PDB file of C-alpha atoms in Angstrom:
ATOM      1  CA  MET A  16     -27.479 -54.312   5.156  1.00  0.00           C
ATOM      2  CA  ILE A  17     -25.455 -51.164   4.561  1.00  0.00           C
ATOM      3  CA  PHE A  18     -24.561 -48.616   7.234  1.00  0.00           C
ATOM      4  CA  ALA A  19     -22.775 -45.277   7.255  1.00  0.00           C
ATOM      5  CA  ALA A  20     -20.695 -44.220  10.247  1.00  0.00           C
ATOM      6  CA  ILE A  21     -19.959 -40.493  10.331  1.00  0.00           C
ATOM      7  CA  LEU A  22     -16.970 -40.099  12.641  1.00  0.00           C
ATOM      8  CA  ALA A  23     -17.511 -36.852  14.532  1.00  0.00           C
ATOM      9  CA  GLY A  24     -15.805 -37.744  17.807  1.00  0.00           C
ATOM     10  CA  GLY A  25     -12.818 -35.401  17.511  1.00  0.00           C
ATOM     11  CA  VAL A  26     -12.363 -32.145  19.412  1.00  0.00           C
ATOM     12  CA  GLY A  27     -10.629 -30.256  16.580  1.00  0.00           C
ATOM     13  CA  SER A  28      -7.680 -28.954  18.607  1.00  0.00           C
ATOM     14  CA  ARG A  29      -5.794 -27.912  15.462  1.00  0.00           C
ATOM     15  CA  MET A  30      -8.541 -25.490  14.441  1.00  0.00           C
ATOM     16  CA  GLY A  31      -7.243 -22.868  16.868  1.00  0.00           C
ATOM     17  CA  ASN A  32      -9.395 -20.825  19.223  1.00  0.00           C
ATOM     18  CA  SER A  33     -12.750 -22.420  18.428  1.00  0.00           C
ATOM     19  CA  ASP A  34     -14.932 -23.164  21.459  1.00  0.00           C
ATOM     20  CA  VAL A  35     -16.591 -26.123  19.724  1.00  0.00           C
ATOM     21  CA  PRO A  36     -15.268 -29.098  17.765  1.00  0.00           C
ATOM     22  CA  LYS A  37     -14.570 -28.191  14.136  1.00  0.00           C
ATOM     23  CA  GLN A  38     -17.367 -30.419  12.782  1.00  0.00           C
ATOM     24  CA  PHE A  39     -19.866 -27.995  14.349  1.00  0.00           C
ATOM     25  CA  LEU A  40     -18.374 -24.858  12.790  1.00  0.00           C
ATOM     26  CA  ASN A  41     -20.390 -23.284  10.001  1.00  0.00           C
ATOM     27  CA  LEU A  42     -19.505 -23.880   6.382  1.00  0.00           C
ATOM     28  CA  GLY A  43     -21.626 -21.424   4.464  1.00  0.00           C
ATOM     29  CA  ASP A  44     -24.932 -21.259   6.311  1.00  0.00           C
ATOM     30  CA  LYS A  45     -24.849 -24.585   8.186  1.00  0.00           C
ATOM     31  CA  PRO A  46     -22.395 -26.720  10.183  1.00  0.00           C
ATOM     32  CA  ILE A  47     -19.778 -28.837   8.419  1.00  0.00           C
ATOM     33  CA  LEU A  48     -21.302 -31.964   9.979  1.00  0.00           C
ATOM     34  CA  ILE A  49     -24.675 -31.308   8.369  1.00  0.00           C
ATOM     35  CA  HIS A  50     -23.121 -30.894   4.915  1.00  0.00           C
ATOM     36  CA  THR A  51     -21.453 -34.284   5.397  1.00  0.00           C
ATOM     37  CA  ILE A  52     -24.582 -36.046   6.690  1.00  0.00           C
ATOM     38  CA  GLU A  53     -26.577 -34.752   3.709  1.00  0.00           C
ATOM     39  CA  LYS A  54     -24.236 -36.544   1.305  1.00  0.00           C
ATOM     40  CA  PHE A  55     -25.243 -39.845   2.896  1.00  0.00           C
ATOM     41  CA  ILE A  56     -28.899 -39.286   3.707  1.00  0.00           C
ATOM     42  CA  ILE A  57     -29.766 -38.826   0.030  1.00  0.00           C
ATOM     43  CA  ASN A  58     -28.387 -42.289  -0.761  1.00  0.00           C
ATOM     44  CA  SER A  59     -31.228 -44.791  -0.470  1.00  0.00           C
ATOM     45  CA  LYS A  60     -28.835 -47.747  -0.057  1.00  0.00           C
ATOM     46  CA  PHE A  61     -28.104 -46.930   3.575  1.00  0.00           C
ATOM     47  CA  ASP A  62     -30.272 -48.682   6.137  1.00  0.00           C
ATOM     48  CA  LYS A  63     -29.026 -46.435   8.927  1.00  0.00           C
ATOM     49  CA  ILE A  64     -26.634 -43.495   9.318  1.00  0.00           C
ATOM     50  CA  LEU A  65     -24.722 -43.452  12.597  1.00  0.00           C
ATOM     51  CA  VAL A  66     -23.275 -40.148  13.764  1.00  0.00           C
ATOM     52  CA  LEU A  67     -20.673 -40.645  16.495  1.00  0.00           C
ATOM     53  CA  THR A  68     -19.866 -37.559  18.533  1.00  0.00           C
ATOM     54  CA  PRO A  69     -18.341 -36.567  21.902  1.00  0.00           C
ATOM     55  CA  ASN A  70     -20.649 -37.473  24.779  1.00  0.00           C
ATOM     56  CA  ASN A  71     -21.264 -33.861  25.795  1.00  0.00           C
ATOM     57  CA  PHE A  72     -22.384 -33.001  22.249  1.00  0.00           C
ATOM     58  CA  ILE A  73     -24.870 -35.859  21.743  1.00  0.00           C
ATOM     59  CA  ASN A  74     -27.992 -33.898  22.681  1.00  0.00           C
ATOM     60  CA  SER A  75     -26.974 -30.782  20.770  1.00  0.00           C
ATOM     61  CA  THR A  76     -26.168 -32.928  17.716  1.00  0.00           C
ATOM     62  CA  ILE A  77     -29.610 -34.545  17.882  1.00  0.00           C
ATOM     63  CA  ASP A  78     -31.223 -31.102  18.094  1.00  0.00           C
ATOM     64  CA  LEU A  79     -29.058 -29.762  15.269  1.00  0.00           C
ATOM     65  CA  ILE A  80     -30.019 -32.597  12.935  1.00  0.00           C
ATOM     66  CA  LYS A  81     -33.694 -32.296  13.873  1.00  0.00           C
ATOM     67  CA  ASN A  82     -33.725 -28.521  13.299  1.00  0.00           C
ATOM     68  CA  ILE A  83     -32.130 -28.738   9.847  1.00  0.00           C
ATOM     69  CA  GLU A  84     -33.156 -32.151   8.519  1.00  0.00           C
ATOM     70  CA  GLY A  85     -36.440 -32.573  10.378  1.00  0.00           C
ATOM     71  CA  GLU A  86     -37.611 -35.728  12.129  1.00  0.00           C
ATOM     72  CA  THR A  87     -35.930 -38.805  10.658  1.00  0.00           C
ATOM     73  CA  ASP A  88     -35.418 -42.319  11.950  1.00  0.00           C
ATOM     74  CA  LYS A  89     -32.636 -42.947   9.433  1.00  0.00           C
ATOM     75  CA  ILE A  90     -30.059 -41.154  11.620  1.00  0.00           C
ATOM     76  CA  VAL A  91     -28.855 -42.279  15.059  1.00  0.00           C
ATOM     77  CA  VAL A  92     -26.480 -40.218  17.219  1.00  0.00           C
ATOM     78  CA  LEU A  93     -24.079 -42.242  19.374  1.00  0.00           C
ATOM     79  CA  GLU A  94     -21.119 -41.606  21.638  1.00  0.00           C
ATOM     80  CA  GLY A  95     -17.727 -41.779  19.962  1.00  0.00           C
ATOM     81  CA  GLY A  96     -14.618 -43.338  21.481  1.00  0.00           C
ATOM     82  CA  GLU A  97     -11.244 -42.046  22.646  1.00  0.00           C
ATOM     83  CA  THR A  98      -9.638 -42.966  19.312  1.00  0.00           C
ATOM     84  CA  ARG A  99     -10.826 -43.297  15.735  1.00  0.00           C
ATOM     85  CA  ASN A 100     -10.917 -47.072  15.948  1.00  0.00           C
ATOM     86  CA  ASP A 101     -12.686 -46.969  19.318  1.00  0.00           C
ATOM     87  CA  THR A 102     -15.361 -44.858  17.627  1.00  0.00           C
ATOM     88  CA  ILE A 103     -15.732 -47.387  14.818  1.00  0.00           C
ATOM     89  CA  ARG A 104     -15.915 -50.164  17.422  1.00  0.00           C
ATOM     90  CA  ASN A 105     -18.773 -48.295  19.120  1.00  0.00           C
ATOM     91  CA  ALA A 106     -20.587 -48.134  15.782  1.00  0.00           C
ATOM     92  CA  ILE A 107     -20.130 -51.847  15.145  1.00  0.00           C
ATOM     93  CA  SER A 108     -21.274 -52.715  18.658  1.00  0.00           C
ATOM     94  CA  TYR A 109     -24.468 -50.709  18.133  1.00  0.00           C
ATOM     95  CA  ILE A 110     -25.102 -52.323  14.750  1.00  0.00           C
ATOM     96  CA  LYS A 111     -24.606 -55.854  16.050  1.00  0.00           C
ATOM     97  CA  SER A 112     -26.892 -55.199  19.023  1.00  0.00           C
ATOM     98  CA  ASN A 113     -29.737 -53.755  16.960  1.00  0.00           C
ATOM     99  CA  PHE A 114     -29.738 -55.274  13.463  1.00  0.00           C
ATOM    100  CA  PRO A 115     -29.752 -58.786  11.976  1.00  0.00           C
ATOM    101  CA  ILE A 116     -26.587 -58.367   9.915  1.00  0.00           C
ATOM    102  CA  ASP A 117     -24.915 -61.116   7.905  1.00  0.00           C
ATOM    103  CA  ASP A 118     -21.431 -61.608   6.428  1.00  0.00           C
ATOM    104  CA  ASP A 119     -22.286 -59.356   3.479  1.00  0.00           C
ATOM    105  CA  SER A 120     -23.323 -56.362   5.600  1.00  0.00           C
ATOM    106  CA  VAL A 121     -21.133 -53.297   5.026  1.00  0.00           C
ATOM    107  CA  ILE A 122     -20.101 -50.243   7.027  1.00  0.00           C
ATOM    108  CA  VAL A 123     -18.961 -47.080   5.227  1.00  0.00           C
ATOM    109  CA  THR A 124     -16.861 -44.986   7.626  1.00  0.00           C
ATOM    110  CA  HIS A 125     -16.288 -41.307   6.851  1.00  0.00           C
ATOM    111  CA  ASP A 126     -14.704 -38.253   8.453  1.00  0.00           C
ATOM    112  CA  SER A 127     -17.349 -35.777   9.563  1.00  0.00           C
ATOM    113  CA  VAL A 128     -15.123 -32.947   8.313  1.00  0.00           C
ATOM    114  CA  ARG A 129     -14.926 -34.148   4.689  1.00  0.00           C
ATOM    115  CA  PRO A 130     -18.153 -32.460   3.506  1.00  0.00           C
ATOM    116  CA  PHE A 131     -17.396 -32.624  -0.230  1.00  0.00           C
ATOM    117  CA  VAL A 132     -17.394 -36.399  -0.625  1.00  0.00           C
ATOM    118  CA  SER A 133     -19.156 -37.189  -3.887  1.00  0.00           C
ATOM    119  CA  HIS A 134     -22.003 -39.552  -4.683  1.00  0.00           C
ATOM    120  CA  ARG A 135     -19.617 -41.421  -7.004  1.00  0.00           C
ATOM    121  CA  ILE A 136     -17.070 -42.003  -4.224  1.00  0.00           C
ATOM    122  CA  ILE A 137     -19.760 -43.274  -1.840  1.00  0.00           C
ATOM    123  CA  GLU A 138     -21.194 -45.591  -4.491  1.00  0.00           C
ATOM    124  CA  ASP A 139     -17.725 -46.925  -5.358  1.00  0.00           C
ATOM    125  CA  ASN A 140     -17.063 -47.627  -1.672  1.00  0.00           C
ATOM    126  CA  ILE A 141     -20.286 -49.599  -1.311  1.00  0.00           C
ATOM    127  CA  LYS A 142     -19.520 -51.576  -4.466  1.00  0.00           C
ATOM    128  CA  MET A 143     -15.874 -52.358  -3.626  1.00  0.00           C
ATOM    129  CA  ALA A 144     -16.526 -53.256   0.017  1.00  0.00           C
ATOM    130  CA  SER A 145     -19.417 -55.502  -0.987  1.00  0.00           C
ATOM    131  CA  GLU A 146     -17.305 -57.256  -3.620  1.00  0.00           C
ATOM    132  CA  TYR A 147     -13.902 -57.457  -1.928  1.00  0.00           C
ATOM    133  CA  GLY A 148     -14.462 -56.927   1.802  1.00  0.00           C
ATOM    134  CA  ALA A 149     -12.413 -53.757   2.304  1.00  0.00           C
ATOM    135  CA  CYS A 150     -11.570 -50.551   0.449  1.00  0.00           C
ATOM    136  CA  ASP A 151      -9.915 -47.203   1.087  1.00  0.00           C
ATOM    137  CA  THR A 152     -10.418 -43.917  -0.775  1.00  0.00           C
ATOM    138  CA  VAL A 153      -7.133 -42.428  -1.991  1.00  0.00           C
ATOM    139  CA  ILE A 154      -5.608 -39.958  -4.428  1.00  0.00           C
ATOM    140  CA  PRO A 155      -2.117 -40.278  -5.970  1.00  0.00           C
ATOM    141  CA  ALA A 156       0.627 -38.458  -4.059  1.00  0.00           C
ATOM    142  CA  THR A 157       1.566 -35.306  -5.967  1.00  0.00           C
ATOM    143  CA  ASP A 158       4.467 -34.155  -3.773  1.00  0.00           C
ATOM    144  CA  THR A 159       7.715 -36.034  -3.336  1.00  0.00           C
ATOM    145  CA  ILE A 160       7.573 -38.203  -0.199  1.00  0.00           C
ATOM    146  CA  VAL A 161      10.568 -37.726   2.118  1.00  0.00           C
ATOM    147  CA  GLU A 162      11.252 -40.151   4.974  1.00  0.00           C
ATOM    148  CA  SER A 163      13.202 -38.991   8.016  1.00  0.00           C
ATOM    149  CA  VAL A 164      13.599 -41.411  10.908  1.00  0.00           C
ATOM    150  CA  ASP A 165      15.325 -38.942  13.228  1.00  0.00           C
ATOM    151  CA  GLY A 166      13.390 -35.833  12.166  1.00  0.00           C
ATOM    152  CA  ASP A 167      16.588 -34.029  11.186  1.00  0.00           C
ATOM    153  CA  THR A 168      17.962 -35.721   8.080  1.00  0.00           C
ATOM    154  CA  ILE A 169      16.543 -37.619   5.104  1.00  0.00           C
ATOM    155  CA  SER A 170      16.498 -41.401   5.521  1.00  0.00           C
ATOM    156  CA  SER A 171      15.045 -42.157   2.096  1.00  0.00           C
ATOM    157  CA  ILE A 172      13.030 -40.728  -0.770  1.00  0.00           C
ATOM    158  CA  PRO A 173      10.681 -43.485  -1.972  1.00  0.00           C
ATOM    159  CA  LEU A 174       9.308 -43.679  -5.490  1.00  0.00           C
ATOM    160  CA  ARG A 175       6.290 -41.351  -5.527  1.00  0.00           C
ATOM    161  CA  ASP A 176       4.443 -43.491  -8.104  1.00  0.00           C
ATOM    162  CA  HIS A 177       3.870 -46.120  -5.413  1.00  0.00           C
ATOM    163  CA  TYR A 178       2.351 -43.742  -2.854  1.00  0.00           C
ATOM    164  CA  TYR A 179      -1.138 -42.378  -2.313  1.00  0.00           C
ATOM    165  CA  GLN A 180      -2.755 -39.923   0.075  1.00  0.00           C
ATOM    166  CA  GLY A 181      -5.495 -41.472   2.150  1.00  0.00           C
ATOM    167  CA  GLN A 182      -8.950 -39.916   2.308  1.00  0.00           C
ATOM    168  CA  THR A 183     -12.263 -41.353   3.442  1.00  0.00           C
ATOM    169  CA  PRO A 184     -14.619 -43.182   3.186  1.00  0.00           C
ATOM    170  CA  GLN A 185     -13.015 -46.428   4.254  1.00  0.00           C
ATOM    171  CA  SER A 186     -15.493 -49.268   3.920  1.00  0.00           C
ATOM    172  CA  PHE A 187     -15.605 -52.851   5.129  1.00  0.00           C
ATOM    173  CA  LYS A 188     -17.698 -55.953   5.576  1.00  0.00           C
ATOM    174  CA  ILE A 189     -18.661 -55.595   9.217  1.00  0.00           C
ATOM    175  CA  ASN A 190     -18.175 -59.160  10.443  1.00  0.00           C
ATOM    176  CA  LYS A 191     -14.802 -59.452   8.731  1.00  0.00           C
ATOM    177  CA  LEU A 192     -13.582 -56.163  10.200  1.00  0.00           C
ATOM    178  CA  ASP A 193     -14.710 -57.256  13.652  1.00  0.00           C
ATOM    179  CA  SER A 194     -13.078 -60.663  13.344  1.00  0.00           C
ATOM    180  CA  LEU A 195      -9.759 -59.281  12.111  1.00  0.00           C
ATOM    181  CA  TYR A 196      -9.663 -56.698  14.902  1.00  0.00           C
ATOM    182  CA  ASN A 197     -10.046 -59.473  17.455  1.00  0.00           C
ATOM    183  CA  ASN A 198      -7.019 -61.230  15.912  1.00  0.00           C
ATOM    184  CA  LEU A 199      -4.695 -58.321  16.714  1.00  0.00           C
ATOM    185  CA  SER A 200      -2.266 -58.230  19.598  1.00  0.00           C
ATOM    186  CA  LYS A 201      -2.315 -55.410  22.145  1.00  0.00           C
ATOM    187  CA  ASP A 202       0.747 -53.825  20.510  1.00  0.00           C
ATOM    188  CA  GLU A 203      -0.861 -54.021  17.072  1.00  0.00           C
ATOM    189  CA  ILE A 204      -4.041 -52.400  18.377  1.00  0.00           C
ATOM    190  CA  GLU A 205      -1.987 -49.555  19.851  1.00  0.00           C
ATOM    191  CA  SER A 206      -0.273 -49.054  16.480  1.00  0.00           C
ATOM    192  CA  LEU A 207      -3.537 -48.528  14.591  1.00  0.00           C
ATOM    193  CA  THR A 208      -3.927 -45.262  12.729  1.00  0.00           C
ATOM    194  CA  ASP A 209      -7.074 -46.187  10.817  1.00  0.00           C
ATOM    195  CA  ALA A 210      -9.346 -49.145  10.198  1.00  0.00           C
ATOM    196  CA  ALA A 211      -7.680 -50.171   6.932  1.00  0.00           C
ATOM    197  CA  LYS A 212      -4.559 -51.058   8.906  1.00  0.00           C
ATOM    198  CA  ILE A 213      -6.570 -53.749  10.704  1.00  0.00           C
ATOM    199  CA  PHE A 214      -6.719 -55.561   7.378  1.00  0.00           C
ATOM    200  CA  THR A 215      -3.095 -54.987   6.364  1.00  0.00           C
ATOM    201  CA  LEU A 216      -1.821 -56.247   9.738  1.00  0.00           C
ATOM    202  CA  ASN A 217      -3.768 -59.447   9.048  1.00  0.00           C
ATOM    203  CA  ASN A 218      -2.273 -59.690   5.515  1.00  0.00           C
ATOM    204  CA  GLU A 219      -5.696 -59.025   3.991  1.00  0.00           C
ATOM    205  CA  ASP A 220      -6.142 -56.940   0.835  1.00  0.00           C
ATOM    206  CA  VAL A 221      -7.609 -53.444   0.965  1.00  0.00           C
ATOM    207  CA  PHE A 222      -8.676 -52.275  -2.487  1.00  0.00           C
ATOM    208  CA  LEU A 223      -8.312 -48.700  -3.683  1.00  0.00           C
ATOM    209  CA  VAL A 224     -11.177 -46.357  -4.554  1.00  0.00           C
ATOM    210  CA  GLU A 225     -10.299 -43.251  -6.538  1.00  0.00           C
ATOM    211  CA  GLY A 226     -10.826 -40.146  -4.416  1.00  0.00           C
ATOM    212  CA  ASP A 227     -10.946 -36.509  -5.452  1.00  0.00           C
ATOM    213  CA  VAL A 228      -8.776 -33.475  -4.700  1.00  0.00           C
ATOM    214  CA  THR A 229     -11.878 -31.584  -3.530  1.00  0.00           C
ATOM    215  CA  ASN A 230     -12.650 -34.287  -0.939  1.00  0.00           C
ATOM    216  CA  ILE A 231     -10.650 -32.270   1.565  1.00  0.00           C
ATOM    217  CA  LYS A 232     -10.476 -32.753   5.314  1.00  0.00           C
ATOM    218  CA  ILE A 233     -11.111 -29.527   7.226  1.00  0.00           C
ATOM    219  CA  THR A 234      -8.395 -29.515   9.883  1.00  0.00           C
ATOM    220  CA  TYR A 235      -6.916 -26.004  10.035  1.00  0.00           C
ATOM    221  CA  PRO A 236      -8.477 -22.526   9.702  1.00  0.00           C
ATOM    222  CA  CYS A 237      -7.064 -22.237   6.166  1.00  0.00           C
ATOM    223  CA  ASP A 238      -8.942 -25.428   5.234  1.00  0.00           C
ATOM    224  CA  LEU A 239     -12.217 -23.823   6.271  1.00  0.00           C
ATOM    225  CA  LYS A 240     -11.455 -20.833   4.050  1.00  0.00           C
ATOM    226  CA  LEU A 241     -10.736 -23.185   1.135  1.00  0.00           C
ATOM    227  CA  ALA A 242     -13.940 -25.120   1.865  1.00  0.00           C
ATOM    228  CA  ASN A 243     -15.999 -21.937   1.660  1.00  0.00           C
ATOM    229  CA  THR A 244     -14.385 -21.189  -1.699  1.00  0.00           C
ATOM    230  CA  ILE A 245     -15.266 -24.690  -2.949  1.00  0.00           C
ATOM    231  CA  LEU A 246     -18.810 -24.295  -1.640  1.00  0.00           C
ATOM    232  CA  LYS A 247     -19.222 -21.082  -3.610  1.00  0.00           C
ATOM    233  CA  GLY A 248     -17.954 -22.761  -6.771  1.00  0.00           C
ATOM    234  CA  GLY A 249     -14.737 -20.811  -6.846  1.00  0.00           C
ATOM    235  CA  TYR A 250     -12.337 -23.780  -6.795  1.00  0.00           C
TER     236      TYR A 250
END
């Protein structure tokens, strides 16, 4: 079985004065979240699409999806967690409680505020996760990477050719992800920044999927302006 988990649990504090989380702001004539969901709902390979959102936005998210997409049993709205990985854990818990998954079942996790993910990227994630167990969508770093341990002076300037910028989706075999998470110590769990790190901390390979420069994450007001330009075909 193949599942999508749209991670919409954030509050979007870096967006400025918005009264609602950024995933609910309009991009063009509909919310960013809906643009993102539509990229997954058209893919027939997904058995279920899980949308994980803050608890106080669950009902409004259900209504929003129903009003724009109509009645569909392919989408389920769930409560997200305090952190990104807590949200993914909530998704896995729901899947394991409601579906007869096996060791080949896959979860494709994606930021709700990356509305320009392509069909090719989604397909590549499904393929690579199914074949290898874990994959991460990335693009080559174009700027020089500067490390500063103290925040004041340069500690090192690593070779840029070895560095990539992470995007999403990140995709995994569900049972393997769950098992590796349970192997982590408390300190390792607290150090997690994303789900791919669960694999690297267990010395497991995470394979790379080629991303796209237009697969942007809408974080700041300027990102929303850029997204509207992309939407209008002006990028």
